[in-house]
PDB file of C-alpha atoms in Angstrom:
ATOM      1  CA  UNK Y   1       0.000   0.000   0.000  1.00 87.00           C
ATOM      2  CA  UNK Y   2       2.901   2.682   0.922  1.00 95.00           C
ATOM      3  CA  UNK Y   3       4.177   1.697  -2.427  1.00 96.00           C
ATOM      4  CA  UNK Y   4       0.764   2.561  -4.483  1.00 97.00           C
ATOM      5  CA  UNK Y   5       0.448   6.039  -2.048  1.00 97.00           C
ATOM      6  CA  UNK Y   6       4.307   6.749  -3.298  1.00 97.00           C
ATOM      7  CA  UNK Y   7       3.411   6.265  -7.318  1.00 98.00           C
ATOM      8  CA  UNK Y   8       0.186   7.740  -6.965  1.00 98.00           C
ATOM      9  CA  UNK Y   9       1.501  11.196  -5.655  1.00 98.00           C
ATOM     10  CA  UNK Y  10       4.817  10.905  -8.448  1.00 98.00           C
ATOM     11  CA  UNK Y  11       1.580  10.301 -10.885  1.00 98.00           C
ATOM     12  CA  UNK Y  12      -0.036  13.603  -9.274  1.00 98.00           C
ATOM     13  CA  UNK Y  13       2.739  15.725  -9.425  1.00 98.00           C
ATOM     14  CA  UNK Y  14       4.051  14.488 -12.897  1.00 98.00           C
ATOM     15  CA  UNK Y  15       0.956  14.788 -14.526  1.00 98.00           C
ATOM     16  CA  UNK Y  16       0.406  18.330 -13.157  1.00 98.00           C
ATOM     17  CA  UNK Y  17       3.784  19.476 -14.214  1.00 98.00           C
ATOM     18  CA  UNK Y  18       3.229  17.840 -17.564  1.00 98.00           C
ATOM     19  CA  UNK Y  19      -0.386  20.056 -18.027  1.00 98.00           C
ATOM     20  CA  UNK Y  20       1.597  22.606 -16.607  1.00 98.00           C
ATOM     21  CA  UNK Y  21       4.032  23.144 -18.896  1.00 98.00           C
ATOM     22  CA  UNK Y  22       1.594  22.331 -22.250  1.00 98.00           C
ATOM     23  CA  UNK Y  23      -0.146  25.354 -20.972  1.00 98.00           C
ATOM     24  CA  UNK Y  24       2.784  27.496 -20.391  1.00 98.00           C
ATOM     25  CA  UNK Y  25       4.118  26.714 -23.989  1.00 97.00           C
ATOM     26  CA  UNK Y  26       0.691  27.234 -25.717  1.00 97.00           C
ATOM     27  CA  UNK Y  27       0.442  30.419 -23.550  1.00 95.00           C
ATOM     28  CA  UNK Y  28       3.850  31.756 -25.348  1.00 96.00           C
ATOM     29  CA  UNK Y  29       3.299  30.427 -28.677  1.00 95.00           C
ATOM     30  CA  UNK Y  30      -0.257  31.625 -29.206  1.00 93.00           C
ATOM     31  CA  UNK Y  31       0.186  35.123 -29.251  1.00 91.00           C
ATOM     32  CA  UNK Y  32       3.094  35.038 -31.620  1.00 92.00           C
ATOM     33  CA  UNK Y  33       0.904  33.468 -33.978  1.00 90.00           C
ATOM     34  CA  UNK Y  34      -0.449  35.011 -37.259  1.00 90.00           C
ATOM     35  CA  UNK Y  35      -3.348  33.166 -37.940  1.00 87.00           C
ATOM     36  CA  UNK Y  36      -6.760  33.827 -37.156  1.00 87.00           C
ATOM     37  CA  UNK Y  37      -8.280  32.831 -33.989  1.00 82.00           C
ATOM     38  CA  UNK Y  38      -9.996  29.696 -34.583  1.00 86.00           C
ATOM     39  CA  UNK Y  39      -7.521  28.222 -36.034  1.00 91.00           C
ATOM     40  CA  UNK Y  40      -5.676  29.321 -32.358  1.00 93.00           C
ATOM     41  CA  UNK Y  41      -7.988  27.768 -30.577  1.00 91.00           C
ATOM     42  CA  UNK Y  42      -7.991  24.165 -32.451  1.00 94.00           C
ATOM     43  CA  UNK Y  43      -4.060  24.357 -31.114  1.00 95.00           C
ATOM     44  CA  UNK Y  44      -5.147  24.752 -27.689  1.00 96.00           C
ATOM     45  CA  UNK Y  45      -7.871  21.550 -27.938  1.00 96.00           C
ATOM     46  CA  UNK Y  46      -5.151  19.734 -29.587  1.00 97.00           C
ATOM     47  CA  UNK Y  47      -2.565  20.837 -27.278  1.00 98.00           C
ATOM     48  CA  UNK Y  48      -4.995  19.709 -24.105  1.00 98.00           C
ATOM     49  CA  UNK Y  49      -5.182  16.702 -25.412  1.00 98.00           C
ATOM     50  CA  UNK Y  50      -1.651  15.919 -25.885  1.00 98.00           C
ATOM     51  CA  UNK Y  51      -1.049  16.664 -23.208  1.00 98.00           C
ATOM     52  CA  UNK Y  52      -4.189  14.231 -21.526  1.00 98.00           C
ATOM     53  CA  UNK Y  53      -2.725  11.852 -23.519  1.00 98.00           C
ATOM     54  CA  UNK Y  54       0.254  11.784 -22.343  1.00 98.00           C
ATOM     55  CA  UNK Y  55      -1.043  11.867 -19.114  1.00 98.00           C
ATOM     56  CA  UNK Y  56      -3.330   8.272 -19.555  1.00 98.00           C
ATOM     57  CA  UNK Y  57      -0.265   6.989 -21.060  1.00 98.00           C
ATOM     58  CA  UNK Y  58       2.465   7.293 -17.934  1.00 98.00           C
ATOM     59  CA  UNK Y  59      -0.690   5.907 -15.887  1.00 98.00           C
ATOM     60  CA  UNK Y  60      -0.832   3.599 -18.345  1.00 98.00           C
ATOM     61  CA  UNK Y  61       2.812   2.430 -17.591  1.00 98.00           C
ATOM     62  CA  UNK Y  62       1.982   2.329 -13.673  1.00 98.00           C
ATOM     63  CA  UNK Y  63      -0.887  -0.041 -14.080  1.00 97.00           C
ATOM     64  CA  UNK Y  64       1.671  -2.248 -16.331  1.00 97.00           C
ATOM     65  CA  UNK Y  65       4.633  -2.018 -14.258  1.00 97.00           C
ATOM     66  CA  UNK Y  66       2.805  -2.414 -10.813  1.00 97.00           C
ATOM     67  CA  UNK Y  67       0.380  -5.469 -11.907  1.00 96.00           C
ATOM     68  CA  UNK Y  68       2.996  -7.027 -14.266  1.00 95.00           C
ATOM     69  CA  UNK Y  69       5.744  -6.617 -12.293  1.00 96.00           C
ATOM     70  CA  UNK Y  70       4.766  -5.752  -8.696  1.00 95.00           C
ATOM     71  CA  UNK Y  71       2.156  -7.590  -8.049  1.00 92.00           C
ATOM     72  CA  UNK Y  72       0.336  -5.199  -6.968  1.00 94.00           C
ATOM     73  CA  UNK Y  73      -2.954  -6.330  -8.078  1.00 94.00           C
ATOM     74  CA  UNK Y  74      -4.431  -7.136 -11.629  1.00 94.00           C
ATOM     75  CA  UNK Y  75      -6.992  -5.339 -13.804  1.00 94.00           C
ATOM     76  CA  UNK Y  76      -9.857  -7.000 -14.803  1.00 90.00           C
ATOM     77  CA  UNK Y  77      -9.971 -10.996 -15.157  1.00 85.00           C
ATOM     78  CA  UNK Y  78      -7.176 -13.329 -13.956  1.00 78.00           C
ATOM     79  CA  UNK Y  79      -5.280 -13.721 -17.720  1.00 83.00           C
ATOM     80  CA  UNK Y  80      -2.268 -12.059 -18.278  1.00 86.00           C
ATOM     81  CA  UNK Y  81      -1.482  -8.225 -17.627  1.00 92.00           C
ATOM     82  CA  UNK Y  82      -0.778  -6.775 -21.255  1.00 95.00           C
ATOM     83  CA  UNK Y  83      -0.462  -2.666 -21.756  1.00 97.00           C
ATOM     84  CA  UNK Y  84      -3.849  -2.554 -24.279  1.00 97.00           C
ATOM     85  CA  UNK Y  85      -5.622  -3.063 -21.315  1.00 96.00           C
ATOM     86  CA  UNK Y  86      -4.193  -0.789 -19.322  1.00 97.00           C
ATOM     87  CA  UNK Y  87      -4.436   1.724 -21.228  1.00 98.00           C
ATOM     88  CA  UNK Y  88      -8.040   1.518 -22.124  1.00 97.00           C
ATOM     89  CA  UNK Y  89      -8.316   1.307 -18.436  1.00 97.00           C
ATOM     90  CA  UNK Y  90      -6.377   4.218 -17.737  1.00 98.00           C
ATOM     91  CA  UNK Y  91      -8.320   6.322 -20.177  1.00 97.00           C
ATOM     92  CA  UNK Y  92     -11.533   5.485 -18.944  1.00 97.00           C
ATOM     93  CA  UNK Y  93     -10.738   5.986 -15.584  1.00 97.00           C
ATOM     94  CA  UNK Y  94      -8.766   9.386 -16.032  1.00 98.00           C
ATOM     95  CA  UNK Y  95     -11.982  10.797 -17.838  1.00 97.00           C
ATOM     96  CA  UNK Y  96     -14.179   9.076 -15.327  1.00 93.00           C
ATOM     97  CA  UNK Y  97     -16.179   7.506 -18.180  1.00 93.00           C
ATOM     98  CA  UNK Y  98     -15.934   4.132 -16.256  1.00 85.00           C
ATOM     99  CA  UNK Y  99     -17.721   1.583 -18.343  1.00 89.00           C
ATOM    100  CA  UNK Y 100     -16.739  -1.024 -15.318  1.00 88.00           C
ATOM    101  CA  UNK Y 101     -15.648  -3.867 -17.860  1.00 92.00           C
ATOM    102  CA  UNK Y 102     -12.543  -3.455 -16.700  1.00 94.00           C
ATOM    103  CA  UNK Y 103     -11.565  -3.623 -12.652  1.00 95.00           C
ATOM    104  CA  UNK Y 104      -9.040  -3.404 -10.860  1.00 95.00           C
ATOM    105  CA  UNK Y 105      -8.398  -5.852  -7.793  1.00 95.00           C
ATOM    106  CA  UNK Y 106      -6.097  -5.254  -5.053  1.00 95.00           C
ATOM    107  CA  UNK Y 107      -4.152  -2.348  -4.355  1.00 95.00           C
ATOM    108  CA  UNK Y 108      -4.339  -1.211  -8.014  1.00 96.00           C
ATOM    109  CA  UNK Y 109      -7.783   0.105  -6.918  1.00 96.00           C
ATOM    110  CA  UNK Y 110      -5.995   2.999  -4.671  1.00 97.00           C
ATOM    111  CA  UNK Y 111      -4.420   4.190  -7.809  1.00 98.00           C
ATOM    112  CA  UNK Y 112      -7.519   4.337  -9.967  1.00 97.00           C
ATOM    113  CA  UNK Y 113      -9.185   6.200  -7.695  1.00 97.00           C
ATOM    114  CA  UNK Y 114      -6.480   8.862  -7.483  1.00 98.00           C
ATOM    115  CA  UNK Y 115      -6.359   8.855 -11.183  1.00 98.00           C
ATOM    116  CA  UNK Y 116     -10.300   9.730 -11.542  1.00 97.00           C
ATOM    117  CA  UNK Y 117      -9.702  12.599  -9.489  1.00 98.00           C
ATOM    118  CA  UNK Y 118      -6.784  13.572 -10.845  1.00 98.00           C
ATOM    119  CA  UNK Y 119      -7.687  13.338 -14.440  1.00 98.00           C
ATOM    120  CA  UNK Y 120     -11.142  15.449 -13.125  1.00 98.00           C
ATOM    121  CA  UNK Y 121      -8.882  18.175 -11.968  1.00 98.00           C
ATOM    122  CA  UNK Y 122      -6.732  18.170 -15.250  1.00 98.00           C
ATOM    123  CA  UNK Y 123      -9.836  18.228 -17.443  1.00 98.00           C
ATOM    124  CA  UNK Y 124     -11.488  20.962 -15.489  1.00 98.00           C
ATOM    125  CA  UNK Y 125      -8.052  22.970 -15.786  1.00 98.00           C
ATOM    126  CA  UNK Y 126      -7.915  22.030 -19.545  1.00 98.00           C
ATOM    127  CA  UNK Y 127     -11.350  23.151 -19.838  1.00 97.00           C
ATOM    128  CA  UNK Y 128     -11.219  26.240 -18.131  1.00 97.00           C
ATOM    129  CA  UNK Y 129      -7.643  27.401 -19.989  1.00 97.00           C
ATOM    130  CA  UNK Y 130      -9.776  26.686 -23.206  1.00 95.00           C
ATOM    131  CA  UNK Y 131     -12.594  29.081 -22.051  1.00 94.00           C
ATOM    132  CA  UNK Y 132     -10.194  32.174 -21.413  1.00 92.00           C
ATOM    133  CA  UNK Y 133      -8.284  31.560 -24.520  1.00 89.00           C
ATOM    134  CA  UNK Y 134     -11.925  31.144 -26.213  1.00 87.00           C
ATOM    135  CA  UNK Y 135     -13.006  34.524 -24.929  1.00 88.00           C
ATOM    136  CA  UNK Y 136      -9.369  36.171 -25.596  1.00 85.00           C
ATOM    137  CA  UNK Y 137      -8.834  35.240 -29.147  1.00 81.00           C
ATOM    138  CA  UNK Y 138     -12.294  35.517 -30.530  1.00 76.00           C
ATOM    139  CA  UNK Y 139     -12.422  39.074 -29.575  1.00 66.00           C
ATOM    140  CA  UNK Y 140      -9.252  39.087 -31.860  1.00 59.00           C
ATOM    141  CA  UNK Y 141     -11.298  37.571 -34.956  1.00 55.00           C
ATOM    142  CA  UNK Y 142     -14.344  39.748 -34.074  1.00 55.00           C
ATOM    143  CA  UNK Y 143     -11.958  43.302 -34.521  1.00 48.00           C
ATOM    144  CA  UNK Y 144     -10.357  42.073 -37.805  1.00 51.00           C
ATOM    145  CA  UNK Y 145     -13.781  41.732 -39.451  1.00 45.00           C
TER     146      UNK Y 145
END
């Protein structure tokens, strides 16, 4: 259990810096852009989800490492660990979409839960960055017309 509480706040902190710094970059890029403002805020939705992507993925590799490796618990049924399955789990469970056809046993279920919430706060951060830049840059496209 220490072991899951240790990767799960590494995960936290990674991911965070990880969002972080996709935001900081898109923050310094953006206005040195020439291009009209839609086509600035496609970057930032593709940008997000880079960087969400990214994020699924390392949790991804935690699930893998931990079950495979660890034995730490297992996800789902009893066959062998492989990372398809991890991942699907770790996207579903980072957007909270849960479909349940996948579960985690054992410790492993510690980690999923700070994943939901984690992914929550990321999404709601992504989501909120998208609003301001939203409101910023269309007033842009709404002077140049």
């Amino acid at each position: 259990m220490i072991l899951i509480g240790g990767v799960s706040i590494a995960l936290v902190v990674l991911t965070t810096v990880i969002h972080y710094e996709v935001l900081r970059l898109l923050s310094t890029v953006l206005p040195l852009l020439r291009t009209a403002g839609r086509a600035k805020l496609i970057i930032v939705i593709l940008g997000a989800f880079v960087a969400h992507a990214s994020e699924v993925a390392l949790y991804a590799v935690a699930y893998y490492v931990l079950s495979r490796y660890l034995n730490a618990g297992t996800l789902g049924d009893s066959s062998p660990i492989n990372f398809t399955r991890c991942l699907y789990f770790s996207g579903e469970t980072f957007s909270s979409l849960g479909y349940g056809d996948v579960v985690p046993h054992e410790n492993l279920r510690l980690l999923a839960g700070v994943e939901a919430l984690n992914g929550l706060l990321l999404i709601g951060w992504s989501a909120s960055y998208a609003y301001i830049a939203m409101e910023r840059f269309w007033d842009d496209d709404n002077l140049k017309h």
